[in-house]
């Protein structure tokens, strides 16, 4: 079953259970997928939308929610914070689990050693290698911060 089919099934289940939060979040996801379908079908590089495209879309949506959560926390907007956190949880349920900070640090150190990176100038090479090998498993915002620390020593 494709990721899109899974999301549609969850949407139907949410409709049956009348869970308003899930219904609105799934509608948001499905409309974004339809937009992605349309953009993929038009233009010079026509292609079908696959699970990788949907994962990228979901990651982008998760990142937006995480930024909003931080803003709402700073401004004590608990009403909006709760909505964003619920959407964040639903969105992340369709993505592979991210590695812990400890595991991320180990992987970063291994890649740095493997590539012989020794300064912040090598960060691009290290990030490229991380994206090739761990694109679904790492939170690259955390990895970037860790790399800055490790390469500035």
Short mmCIF file of C-alpha atoms in Angstrom, two decimals:
data_model
loop_
_atom_site.label_atom_id
_atom_site.label_comp_id
_atom_site.label_asym_id
_atom_site.label_seq_id
_atom_site.Cartn_x
_atom_site.Cartn_y
_atom_site.Cartn_z
CA UNK A 1 0.00 0.00 0.00
CA UNK A 2 1.44 3.35 -1.00
CA UNK A 3 1.83 6.20 1.45
CA UNK A 4 -0.96 8.13 -0.27
CA UNK A 5 -3.32 5.15 0.10
CA UNK A 6 -2.42 4.86 3.78
CA UNK A 7 -3.19 8.54 4.35
CA UNK A 8 -6.50 8.23 2.49
CA UNK A 9 -7.45 5.20 4.62
CA UNK A 10 -6.60 7.10 7.81
CA UNK A 11 -8.68 10.03 6.54
CA UNK A 12 -11.69 7.77 6.02
CA UNK A 13 -11.25 6.32 9.52
CA UNK A 14 -11.09 9.84 10.95
CA UNK A 15 -14.31 10.72 9.13
CA UNK A 16 -16.02 7.68 10.63
CA UNK A 17 -14.80 8.51 14.13
CA UNK A 18 -15.62 12.22 13.64
CA UNK A 19 -12.21 13.32 14.94
CA UNK A 20 -12.11 16.95 13.79
CA UNK A 21 -8.38 17.44 14.35
CA UNK A 22 -7.43 14.40 12.31
CA UNK A 23 -9.96 15.19 9.60
CA UNK A 24 -8.60 18.70 9.06
CA UNK A 25 -4.98 17.51 9.14
CA UNK A 26 -5.59 14.68 6.67
CA UNK A 27 -7.47 17.07 4.37
CA UNK A 28 -4.49 19.40 4.51
CA UNK A 29 -2.10 16.55 3.66
CA UNK A 30 -4.26 15.23 0.83
CA UNK A 31 -4.72 18.67 -0.71
CA UNK A 32 -0.96 19.22 -0.58
CA UNK A 33 -0.44 15.86 -2.28
CA UNK A 34 -2.92 16.86 -5.01
CA UNK A 35 -1.01 20.11 -5.53
CA UNK A 36 2.19 18.09 -5.79
CA UNK A 37 0.53 15.75 -8.32
CA UNK A 38 -0.52 18.71 -10.45
CA UNK A 39 2.93 20.31 -10.36
CA UNK A 40 4.57 16.98 -11.20
CA UNK A 41 2.28 16.44 -14.20
CA UNK A 42 2.89 19.89 -15.66
CA UNK A 43 6.12 21.40 -16.81
CA UNK A 44 9.08 19.86 -18.63
CA UNK A 45 9.83 17.05 -16.13
CA UNK A 46 6.55 15.12 -16.07
CA UNK A 47 6.45 12.26 -13.58
CA UNK A 48 4.11 10.44 -11.23
CA UNK A 49 4.17 11.37 -7.57
CA UNK A 50 5.81 8.59 -5.57
CA UNK A 51 6.30 7.88 -1.86
CA UNK A 52 9.63 9.75 -1.81
CA UNK A 53 7.92 12.91 -3.08
CA UNK A 54 5.23 12.56 -0.43
CA UNK A 55 7.86 12.03 2.30
CA UNK A 56 9.63 15.22 1.22
CA UNK A 57 6.31 17.05 1.35
CA UNK A 58 5.54 15.68 4.81
CA UNK A 59 9.02 16.63 6.07
CA UNK A 60 8.45 20.17 4.85
CA UNK A 61 5.09 20.29 6.63
CA UNK A 62 6.64 18.89 9.83
CA UNK A 63 9.36 21.55 9.70
CA UNK A 64 6.72 24.28 9.34
CA UNK A 65 4.83 22.91 12.35
CA UNK A 66 8.00 22.72 14.44
CA UNK A 67 8.79 26.37 13.69
CA UNK A 68 5.24 27.40 14.55
CA UNK A 69 5.37 25.43 17.81
CA UNK A 70 8.51 27.33 18.86
CA UNK A 71 6.90 30.68 18.05
CA UNK A 72 3.71 29.82 19.92
CA UNK A 73 5.69 28.64 22.96
CA UNK A 74 7.60 31.94 23.07
CA UNK A 75 4.41 33.96 22.82
CA UNK A 76 2.34 31.84 25.24
CA UNK A 77 -0.30 30.99 22.62
CA UNK A 78 -1.39 27.68 24.14
CA UNK A 79 -4.58 27.51 22.06
CA UNK A 80 -2.63 27.58 18.78
CA UNK A 81 0.23 25.52 20.24
CA UNK A 82 -2.07 22.58 20.93
CA UNK A 83 -3.40 22.55 17.35
CA UNK A 84 0.11 22.65 15.88
CA UNK A 85 1.36 19.89 18.18
CA UNK A 86 -1.54 17.63 17.18
CA UNK A 87 -0.82 18.26 13.49
CA UNK A 88 2.91 17.66 14.12
CA UNK A 89 2.20 14.27 15.72
CA UNK A 90 -0.11 13.19 12.89
CA UNK A 91 2.39 14.25 10.22
CA UNK A 92 5.34 12.52 11.88
CA UNK A 93 3.36 9.29 12.17
CA UNK A 94 3.76 8.84 8.39
CA UNK A 95 7.51 9.43 8.39
CA UNK A 96 10.27 7.03 9.45
CA UNK A 97 11.41 7.51 13.04
CA UNK A 98 14.27 9.96 13.36
CA UNK A 99 17.47 8.85 15.05
CA UNK A 100 18.18 10.08 18.56
CA UNK A 101 20.63 12.89 19.18
CA UNK A 102 23.25 10.42 20.46
CA UNK A 103 22.98 8.26 17.34
CA UNK A 104 23.08 11.36 15.14
CA UNK A 105 26.28 12.49 16.86
CA UNK A 106 27.90 9.07 16.38
CA UNK A 107 27.00 9.05 12.69
CA UNK A 108 28.30 12.61 12.23
CA UNK A 109 31.59 11.72 13.92
CA UNK A 110 31.96 8.61 11.74
CA UNK A 111 31.36 10.56 8.53
CA UNK A 112 33.77 13.32 9.61
CA UNK A 113 36.46 10.71 10.29
CA UNK A 114 35.74 8.82 7.06
CA UNK A 115 35.95 11.98 4.92
CA UNK A 116 38.86 13.46 6.85
CA UNK A 117 36.92 16.66 7.48
CA UNK A 118 38.73 18.98 9.88
CA UNK A 119 37.18 22.42 9.54
CA UNK A 120 33.87 24.15 9.00
CA UNK A 121 34.82 24.48 5.31
CA UNK A 122 34.24 20.73 4.96
CA UNK A 123 30.68 20.92 6.27
CA UNK A 124 29.15 20.76 2.78
CA UNK A 125 30.93 17.50 1.99
CA UNK A 126 29.84 15.98 5.29
CA UNK A 127 26.21 17.10 4.87
CA UNK A 128 26.19 15.69 1.34
CA UNK A 129 27.40 12.31 2.59
CA UNK A 130 24.83 12.34 5.40
CA UNK A 131 22.00 13.14 2.97
CA UNK A 132 23.08 10.32 0.65
CA UNK A 133 23.21 7.68 3.36
CA UNK A 134 20.67 8.81 5.97
CA UNK A 135 18.12 11.01 4.18
CA UNK A 136 15.11 9.46 5.95
CA UNK A 137 16.68 8.83 9.35
CA UNK A 138 18.27 12.14 10.33
CA UNK A 139 16.89 15.48 11.39
CA UNK A 140 19.25 17.67 9.37
CA UNK A 141 18.65 20.75 11.52
CA UNK A 142 20.08 18.85 14.51
CA UNK A 143 22.82 17.31 12.37
CA UNK A 144 23.85 20.75 11.08
CA UNK A 145 24.15 22.14 14.60
CA UNK A 146 26.16 19.09 15.71
CA UNK A 147 28.47 19.37 12.72
CA UNK A 148 29.19 23.00 13.50
CA UNK A 149 30.17 22.02 17.03
CA UNK A 150 32.29 19.08 15.91
CA UNK A 151 34.06 20.90 13.10
CA UNK A 152 34.84 24.02 15.15
CA UNK A 153 36.93 22.11 17.69
#
